[in-house]
Coordinates of C-alpha atoms in Angstrom, one line a residue:
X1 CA -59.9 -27.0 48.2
X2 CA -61.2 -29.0 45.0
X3 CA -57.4 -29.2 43.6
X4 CA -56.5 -31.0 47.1
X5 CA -59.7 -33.4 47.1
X6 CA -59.1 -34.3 43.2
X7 CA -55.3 -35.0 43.8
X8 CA -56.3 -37.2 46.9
X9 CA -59.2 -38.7 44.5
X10 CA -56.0 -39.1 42.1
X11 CA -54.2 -41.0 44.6
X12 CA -56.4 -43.6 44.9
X13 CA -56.0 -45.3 41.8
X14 CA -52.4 -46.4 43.4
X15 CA -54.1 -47.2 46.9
X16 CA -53.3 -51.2 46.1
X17 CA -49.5 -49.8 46.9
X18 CA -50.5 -48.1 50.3
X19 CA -50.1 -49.5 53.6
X20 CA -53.5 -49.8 55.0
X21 CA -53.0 -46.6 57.3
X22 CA -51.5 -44.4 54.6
X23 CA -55.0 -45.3 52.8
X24 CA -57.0 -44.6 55.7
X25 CA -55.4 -41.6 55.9
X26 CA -56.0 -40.2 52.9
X27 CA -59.8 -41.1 53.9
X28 CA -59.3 -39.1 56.5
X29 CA -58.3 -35.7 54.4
X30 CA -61.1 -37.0 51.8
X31 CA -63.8 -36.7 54.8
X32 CA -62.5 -33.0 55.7
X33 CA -61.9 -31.9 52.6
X34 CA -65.0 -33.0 51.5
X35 CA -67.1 -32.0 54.0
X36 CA -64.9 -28.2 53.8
X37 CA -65.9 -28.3 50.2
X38 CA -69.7 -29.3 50.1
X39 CA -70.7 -26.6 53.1
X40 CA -68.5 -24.0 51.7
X41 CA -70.8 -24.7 48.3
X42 CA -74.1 -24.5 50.3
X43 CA -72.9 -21.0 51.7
X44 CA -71.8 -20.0 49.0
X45 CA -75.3 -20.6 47.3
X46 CA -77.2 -18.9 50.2
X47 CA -75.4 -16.0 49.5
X48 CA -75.8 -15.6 46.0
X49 CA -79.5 -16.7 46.1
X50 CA -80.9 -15.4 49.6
X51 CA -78.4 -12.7 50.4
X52 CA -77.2 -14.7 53.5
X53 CA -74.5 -15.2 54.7
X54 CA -73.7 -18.5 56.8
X55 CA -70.8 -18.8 59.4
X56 CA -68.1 -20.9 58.2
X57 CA -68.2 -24.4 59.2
X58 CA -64.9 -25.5 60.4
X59 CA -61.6 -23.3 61.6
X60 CA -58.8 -24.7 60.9
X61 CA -59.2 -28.1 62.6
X62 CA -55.5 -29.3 61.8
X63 CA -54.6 -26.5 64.6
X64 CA -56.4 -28.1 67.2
X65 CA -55.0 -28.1 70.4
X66 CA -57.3 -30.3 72.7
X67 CA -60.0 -32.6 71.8
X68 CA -62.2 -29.6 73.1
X69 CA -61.1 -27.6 70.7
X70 CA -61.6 -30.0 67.7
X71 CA -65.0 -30.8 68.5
X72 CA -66.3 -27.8 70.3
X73 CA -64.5 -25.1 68.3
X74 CA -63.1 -26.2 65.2
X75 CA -64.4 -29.1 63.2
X76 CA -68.0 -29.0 61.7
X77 CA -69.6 -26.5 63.8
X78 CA -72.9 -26.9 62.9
X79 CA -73.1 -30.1 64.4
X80 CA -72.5 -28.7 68.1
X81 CA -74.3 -25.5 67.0
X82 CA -77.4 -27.9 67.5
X83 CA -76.3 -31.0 70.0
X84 CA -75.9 -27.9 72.4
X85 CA -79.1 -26.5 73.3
X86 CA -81.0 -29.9 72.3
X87 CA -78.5 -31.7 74.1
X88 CA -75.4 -30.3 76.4
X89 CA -77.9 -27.9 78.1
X90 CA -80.4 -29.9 79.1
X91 CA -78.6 -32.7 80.7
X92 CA -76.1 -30.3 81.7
X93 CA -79.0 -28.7 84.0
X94 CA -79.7 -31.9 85.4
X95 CA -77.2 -34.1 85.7
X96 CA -74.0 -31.7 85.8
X97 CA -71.7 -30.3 82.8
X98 CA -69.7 -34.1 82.7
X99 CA -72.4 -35.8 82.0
X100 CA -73.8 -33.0 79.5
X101 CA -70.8 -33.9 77.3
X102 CA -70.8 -37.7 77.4
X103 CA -74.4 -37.7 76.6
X104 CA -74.0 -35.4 73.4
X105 CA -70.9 -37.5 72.5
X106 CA -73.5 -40.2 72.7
X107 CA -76.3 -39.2 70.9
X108 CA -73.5 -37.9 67.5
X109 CA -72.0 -41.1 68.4
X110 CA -75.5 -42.8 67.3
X111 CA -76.7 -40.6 64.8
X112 CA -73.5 -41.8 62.7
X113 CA -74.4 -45.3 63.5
X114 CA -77.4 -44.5 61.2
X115 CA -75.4 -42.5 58.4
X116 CA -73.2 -45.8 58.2
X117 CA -76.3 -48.0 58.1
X118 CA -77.5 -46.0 55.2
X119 CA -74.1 -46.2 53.4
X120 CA -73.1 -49.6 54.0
X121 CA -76.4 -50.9 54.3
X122 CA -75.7 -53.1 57.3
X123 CA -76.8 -53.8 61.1
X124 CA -74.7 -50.7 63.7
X125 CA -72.0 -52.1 65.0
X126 CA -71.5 -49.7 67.6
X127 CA -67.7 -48.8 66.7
X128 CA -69.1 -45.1 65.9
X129 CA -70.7 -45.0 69.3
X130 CA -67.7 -46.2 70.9
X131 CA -65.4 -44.1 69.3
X132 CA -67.6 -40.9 70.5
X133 CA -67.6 -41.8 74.1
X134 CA -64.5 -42.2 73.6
X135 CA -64.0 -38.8 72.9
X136 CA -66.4 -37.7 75.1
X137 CA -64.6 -39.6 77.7
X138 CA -61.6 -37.6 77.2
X139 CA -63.3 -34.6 77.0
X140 CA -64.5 -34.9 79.9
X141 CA -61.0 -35.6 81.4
X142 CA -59.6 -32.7 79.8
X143 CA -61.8 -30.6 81.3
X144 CA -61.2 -32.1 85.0
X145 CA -57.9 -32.1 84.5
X146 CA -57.8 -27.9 83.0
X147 CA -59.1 -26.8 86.3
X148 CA -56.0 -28.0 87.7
X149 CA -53.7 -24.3 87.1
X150 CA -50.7 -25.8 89.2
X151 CA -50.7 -29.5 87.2
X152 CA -48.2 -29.4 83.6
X153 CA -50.0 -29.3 80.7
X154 CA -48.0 -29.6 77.4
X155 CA -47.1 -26.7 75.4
X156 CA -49.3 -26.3 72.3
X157 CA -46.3 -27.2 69.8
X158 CA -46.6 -30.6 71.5
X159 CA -50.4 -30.7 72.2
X160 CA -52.0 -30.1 68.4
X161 CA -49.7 -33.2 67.0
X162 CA -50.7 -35.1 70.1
X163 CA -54.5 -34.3 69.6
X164 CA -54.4 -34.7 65.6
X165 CA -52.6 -38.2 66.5
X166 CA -55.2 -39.0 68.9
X167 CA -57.6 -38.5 66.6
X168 CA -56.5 -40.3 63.8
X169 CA -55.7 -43.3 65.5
X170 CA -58.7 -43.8 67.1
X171 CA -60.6 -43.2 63.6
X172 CA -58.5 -45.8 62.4
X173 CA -59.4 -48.2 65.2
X174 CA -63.4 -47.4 65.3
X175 CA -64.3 -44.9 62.9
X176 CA -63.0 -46.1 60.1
X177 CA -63.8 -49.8 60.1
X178 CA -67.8 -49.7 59.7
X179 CA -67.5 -48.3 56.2
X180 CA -64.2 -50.0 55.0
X181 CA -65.4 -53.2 56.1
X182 CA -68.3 -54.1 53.7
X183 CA -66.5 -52.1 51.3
X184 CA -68.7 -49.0 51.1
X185 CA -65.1 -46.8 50.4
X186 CA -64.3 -48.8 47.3
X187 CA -68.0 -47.4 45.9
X188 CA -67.2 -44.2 47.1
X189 CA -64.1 -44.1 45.6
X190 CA -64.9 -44.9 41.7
X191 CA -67.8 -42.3 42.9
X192 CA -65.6 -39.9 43.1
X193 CA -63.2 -41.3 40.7
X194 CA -66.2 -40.8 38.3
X195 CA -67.3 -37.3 39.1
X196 CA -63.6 -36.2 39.2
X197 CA -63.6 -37.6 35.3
X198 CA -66.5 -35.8 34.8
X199 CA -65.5 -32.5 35.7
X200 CA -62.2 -32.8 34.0
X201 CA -64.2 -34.2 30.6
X202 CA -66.3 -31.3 31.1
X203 CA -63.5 -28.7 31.7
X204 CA -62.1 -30.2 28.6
X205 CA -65.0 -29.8 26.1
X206 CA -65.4 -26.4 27.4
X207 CA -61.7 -25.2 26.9
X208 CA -62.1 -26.6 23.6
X209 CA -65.6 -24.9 22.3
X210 CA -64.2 -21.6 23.5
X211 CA -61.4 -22.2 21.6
X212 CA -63.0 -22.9 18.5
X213 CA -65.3 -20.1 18.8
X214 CA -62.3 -18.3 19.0
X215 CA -60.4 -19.6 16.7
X216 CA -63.6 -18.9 14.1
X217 CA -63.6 -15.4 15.1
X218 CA -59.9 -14.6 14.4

């Protein structure tokens, strides 16, 4: 998982050659990969310090074969783990289960309105909250039209690619823009371009002391 972030981190340095959604999809695998990498690390610190261990955060979310299954099931679990009961099941009991899922689209929608504000530093534009109703839109419609047995539904060869697709473009559309706009990815990118260089110096001086010490010893 850190080899495929640090060759994607790698990449970058050519991104002046990309077409703009080649780059936004490498964004795209950054943000999983990422996100795969620093939970996987927090787990793996529970264990080793508080003999716990956590449930893995995503499940394979390039397999995804509904928008259901990407949010509800597969990508970043801990984030419906807790939009359900504070959430989902309270308007749920009131309002119905469609309306349950639009509102907790909603509310995700603006909580990353305020993760971009503190990355980019500037006013919500409300593309994050209208890509999650999006979503929760759709959701929704899946759902209405799964209870349907006799109506075609496509086979899930065709319906991960389709979902993956759906997901990407919209990202591209309204996900994306907030951060790339004020130019918050180029700082995250020589970020990462500098921790990557980091590591590798690191790697480096230790490869070389062990080698010396060795070296000395023989």
């Amino acid at each position: 998982m850190a080899a495929l972030l640090a060759v994607i981190v790698s990449l970058y340095r050519y991104q002046e050659l990309m077409n703009q959604y080649a780059l936004l999809t490498l964004y795209a695998f950054h943000v999983y990969l990422a996100l795969e990498l620093v939970l996987a690390s927090a787990a793996a610190a529970a264990r080793a310090l508080l003999g716990m261990d956590l449930e893995p955060q995503f499940d394979r979310p390039y397999l995804s074969a509904s928008l259901r299954d990407f949010w509800g099931r597969r990508w970043n679990l801990s984030v419906p783990a807790v939009l359900r009961p504070c959430v989902y099941r309270p308007v749920r009991a009131r309002l119905g289960p469609a309306a349950g899922v639009l509102a907790t689209f909603l509310v995700s929608g603006l909580v990353h309105e305020l993760m971009f504000y503190y990355i980019t530093l500037r006013p919500p534009t409300g593309e994050a909250t209208a890509f999650f109703a999006l979503h929760g839109a759709c959701a929704v419609a899946e759902a209405w039209w799964a209870r349907h047995d006799a109506w075609w539904r496509p086979p899930r060869l065709v319906a991960t690619p389709l979902t993956l697709a759906f997901v990407l473009v919209t990202a591209f559309w309204l996900f994306f823009p907030p951060i790339t706009r004020p130019g918050a990815d180029k700082l995250v990118i020589a970020e990462c371009e500098a921790a990557v260089a980091f590591v590798q110096d690191a790697g480096a001086w230790a490869a070389g002391s062990v080698r010396s010490v060795w070296t000395g010893r023989s």
